[in-house]
């Protein structure tokens, strides 16, 4: 197995893991950062909603890529 064969599994696993981190980080922002400014980027809970949505999409993408790879091998 070469490195070229491992590119898609690495992409799938890293997107799955980063999606989970973003999702739980977003939930933490929603719960603990209500009405607080987050480094001038916006309120914490609104960025939390954004992180939850992006995290869920990344996790779904990772699972779909893993399922496609599993069926092709």
JSON list of C-alpha atoms in Angstrom, two decimals:
[
{"chain": "A", "resi": 1, "resn": "UNK", "atom": "CA", "xyz": [0.00, 0.00, 0.00]},
{"chain": "A", "resi": 2, "resn": "UNK", "atom": "CA", "xyz": [1.51, 3.31, -1.05]},
{"chain": "A", "resi": 3, "resn": "UNK", "atom": "CA", "xyz": [0.98, 6.81, 0.25]},
{"chain": "A", "resi": 4, "resn": "UNK", "atom": "CA", "xyz": [-1.23, 7.53, -2.76]},
{"chain": "A", "resi": 5, "resn": "UNK", "atom": "CA", "xyz": [-3.61, 4.80, -1.56]},
{"chain": "A", "resi": 6, "resn": "UNK", "atom": "CA", "xyz": [-3.82, 6.41, 1.88]},
{"chain": "A", "resi": 7, "resn": "UNK", "atom": "CA", "xyz": [-4.76, 9.96, 0.82]},
{"chain": "A", "resi": 8, "resn": "UNK", "atom": "CA", "xyz": [-8.56, 9.47, 0.84]},
{"chain": "A", "resi": 9, "resn": "UNK", "atom": "CA", "xyz": [-8.67, 7.54, 4.13]},
{"chain": "A", "resi": 10, "resn": "UNK", "atom": "CA", "xyz": [-6.57, 10.27, 5.78]},
{"chain": "A", "resi": 11, "resn": "UNK", "atom": "CA", "xyz": [-8.90, 12.96, 4.42]},
{"chain": "A", "resi": 12, "resn": "UNK", "atom": "CA", "xyz": [-11.96, 11.02, 5.61]},
{"chain": "A", "resi": 13, "resn": "UNK", "atom": "CA", "xyz": [-10.60, 10.38, 9.10]},
{"chain": "A", "resi": 14, "resn": "UNK", "atom": "CA", "xyz": [-9.31, 13.92, 9.60]},
{"chain": "A", "resi": 15, "resn": "UNK", "atom": "CA", "xyz": [-12.59, 15.49, 8.48]},
{"chain": "A", "resi": 16, "resn": "UNK", "atom": "CA", "xyz": [-14.51, 13.17, 10.80]},
{"chain": "A", "resi": 17, "resn": "UNK", "atom": "CA", "xyz": [-12.32, 14.02, 13.78]},
{"chain": "A", "resi": 18, "resn": "UNK", "atom": "CA", "xyz": [-12.22, 17.78, 13.09]},
{"chain": "A", "resi": 19, "resn": "UNK", "atom": "CA", "xyz": [-16.00, 17.77, 12.62]},
{"chain": "A", "resi": 20, "resn": "UNK", "atom": "CA", "xyz": [-16.46, 16.22, 16.04]},
{"chain": "A", "resi": 21, "resn": "UNK", "atom": "CA", "xyz": [-14.13, 18.74, 17.65]},
{"chain": "A", "resi": 22, "resn": "UNK", "atom": "CA", "xyz": [-15.93, 21.64, 15.96]},
{"chain": "A", "resi": 23, "resn": "UNK", "atom": "CA", "xyz": [-19.34, 20.29, 16.95]},
{"chain": "A", "resi": 24, "resn": "UNK", "atom": "CA", "xyz": [-18.54, 19.91, 20.64]},
{"chain": "A", "resi": 25, "resn": "UNK", "atom": "CA", "xyz": [-16.62, 23.18, 20.68]},
{"chain": "A", "resi": 26, "resn": "UNK", "atom": "CA", "xyz": [-19.64, 24.90, 19.19]},
{"chain": "A", "resi": 27, "resn": "UNK", "atom": "CA", "xyz": [-21.91, 23.41, 21.82]},
{"chain": "A", "resi": 28, "resn": "UNK", "atom": "CA", "xyz": [-19.52, 24.71, 24.47]},
{"chain": "A", "resi": 29, "resn": "UNK", "atom": "CA", "xyz": [-19.62, 28.17, 22.93]},
{"chain": "A", "resi": 30, "resn": "UNK", "atom": "CA", "xyz": [-23.42, 28.12, 22.83]},
{"chain": "A", "resi": 31, "resn": "UNK", "atom": "CA", "xyz": [-23.68, 27.12, 26.48]},
{"chain": "A", "resi": 32, "resn": "UNK", "atom": "CA", "xyz": [-20.88, 29.14, 28.08]},
{"chain": "A", "resi": 33, "resn": "UNK", "atom": "CA", "xyz": [-20.40, 32.24, 25.89]},
{"chain": "A", "resi": 34, "resn": "UNK", "atom": "CA", "xyz": [-23.88, 33.76, 25.68]},
{"chain": "A", "resi": 35, "resn": "UNK", "atom": "CA", "xyz": [-23.83, 37.56, 25.35]},
{"chain": "A", "resi": 36, "resn": "UNK", "atom": "CA", "xyz": [-19.99, 37.64, 25.38]},
{"chain": "A", "resi": 37, "resn": "UNK", "atom": "CA", "xyz": [-17.79, 38.99, 22.60]},
{"chain": "A", "resi": 38, "resn": "UNK", "atom": "CA", "xyz": [-15.29, 36.49, 21.24]},
{"chain": "A", "resi": 39, "resn": "UNK", "atom": "CA", "xyz": [-12.09, 38.35, 20.23]},
{"chain": "A", "resi": 40, "resn": "UNK", "atom": "CA", "xyz": [-14.05, 40.89, 18.19]},
{"chain": "A", "resi": 41, "resn": "UNK", "atom": "CA", "xyz": [-15.37, 38.20, 15.83]},
{"chain": "A", "resi": 42, "resn": "UNK", "atom": "CA", "xyz": [-18.92, 38.19, 17.17]},
{"chain": "A", "resi": 43, "resn": "UNK", "atom": "CA", "xyz": [-20.88, 36.84, 20.07]},
{"chain": "A", "resi": 44, "resn": "UNK", "atom": "CA", "xyz": [-19.89, 33.43, 21.33]},
{"chain": "A", "resi": 45, "resn": "UNK", "atom": "CA", "xyz": [-23.21, 31.71, 20.88]},
{"chain": "A", "resi": 46, "resn": "UNK", "atom": "CA", "xyz": [-23.59, 32.79, 17.25]},
{"chain": "A", "resi": 47, "resn": "UNK", "atom": "CA", "xyz": [-20.14, 31.45, 16.41]},
{"chain": "A", "resi": 48, "resn": "UNK", "atom": "CA", "xyz": [-21.14, 28.32, 18.32]},
{"chain": "A", "resi": 49, "resn": "UNK", "atom": "CA", "xyz": [-24.07, 27.77, 15.99]},
{"chain": "A", "resi": 50, "resn": "UNK", "atom": "CA", "xyz": [-21.75, 28.19, 13.02]},
{"chain": "A", "resi": 51, "resn": "UNK", "atom": "CA", "xyz": [-19.24, 25.71, 14.46]},
{"chain": "A", "resi": 52, "resn": "UNK", "atom": "CA", "xyz": [-21.97, 23.16, 15.16]},
{"chain": "A", "resi": 53, "resn": "UNK", "atom": "CA", "xyz": [-23.29, 23.34, 11.60]},
{"chain": "A", "resi": 54, "resn": "UNK", "atom": "CA", "xyz": [-19.86, 23.14, 9.98]},
{"chain": "A", "resi": 55, "resn": "UNK", "atom": "CA", "xyz": [-18.81, 20.38, 12.36]},
{"chain": "A", "resi": 56, "resn": "UNK", "atom": "CA", "xyz": [-21.84, 18.27, 11.56]},
{"chain": "A", "resi": 57, "resn": "UNK", "atom": "CA", "xyz": [-21.27, 18.73, 7.83]},
{"chain": "A", "resi": 58, "resn": "UNK", "atom": "CA", "xyz": [-17.61, 17.71, 8.16]},
{"chain": "A", "resi": 59, "resn": "UNK", "atom": "CA", "xyz": [-18.54, 14.64, 10.19]},
{"chain": "A", "resi": 60, "resn": "UNK", "atom": "CA", "xyz": [-21.14, 13.59, 7.64]},
{"chain": "A", "resi": 61, "resn": "UNK", "atom": "CA", "xyz": [-18.61, 14.12, 4.83]},
{"chain": "A", "resi": 62, "resn": "UNK", "atom": "CA", "xyz": [-16.05, 11.97, 6.63]},
{"chain": "A", "resi": 63, "resn": "UNK", "atom": "CA", "xyz": [-18.55, 9.17, 7.16]},
{"chain": "A", "resi": 64, "resn": "UNK", "atom": "CA", "xyz": [-19.66, 9.27, 3.53]},
{"chain": "A", "resi": 65, "resn": "UNK", "atom": "CA", "xyz": [-16.08, 9.10, 2.27]},
{"chain": "A", "resi": 66, "resn": "UNK", "atom": "CA", "xyz": [-15.36, 6.18, 4.62]},
{"chain": "A", "resi": 67, "resn": "UNK", "atom": "CA", "xyz": [-18.44, 4.33, 3.41]},
{"chain": "A", "resi": 68, "resn": "UNK", "atom": "CA", "xyz": [-17.51, 4.87, -0.24]},
{"chain": "A", "resi": 69, "resn": "UNK", "atom": "CA", "xyz": [-13.96, 3.66, 0.39]},
{"chain": "A", "resi": 70, "resn": "UNK", "atom": "CA", "xyz": [-15.19, 0.62, 2.28]},
{"chain": "A", "resi": 71, "resn": "UNK", "atom": "CA", "xyz": [-17.50, -0.43, -0.58]},
{"chain": "A", "resi": 72, "resn": "UNK", "atom": "CA", "xyz": [-14.81, 0.03, -3.23]},
{"chain": "A", "resi": 73, "resn": "UNK", "atom": "CA", "xyz": [-12.13, -2.09, -1.57]}
]
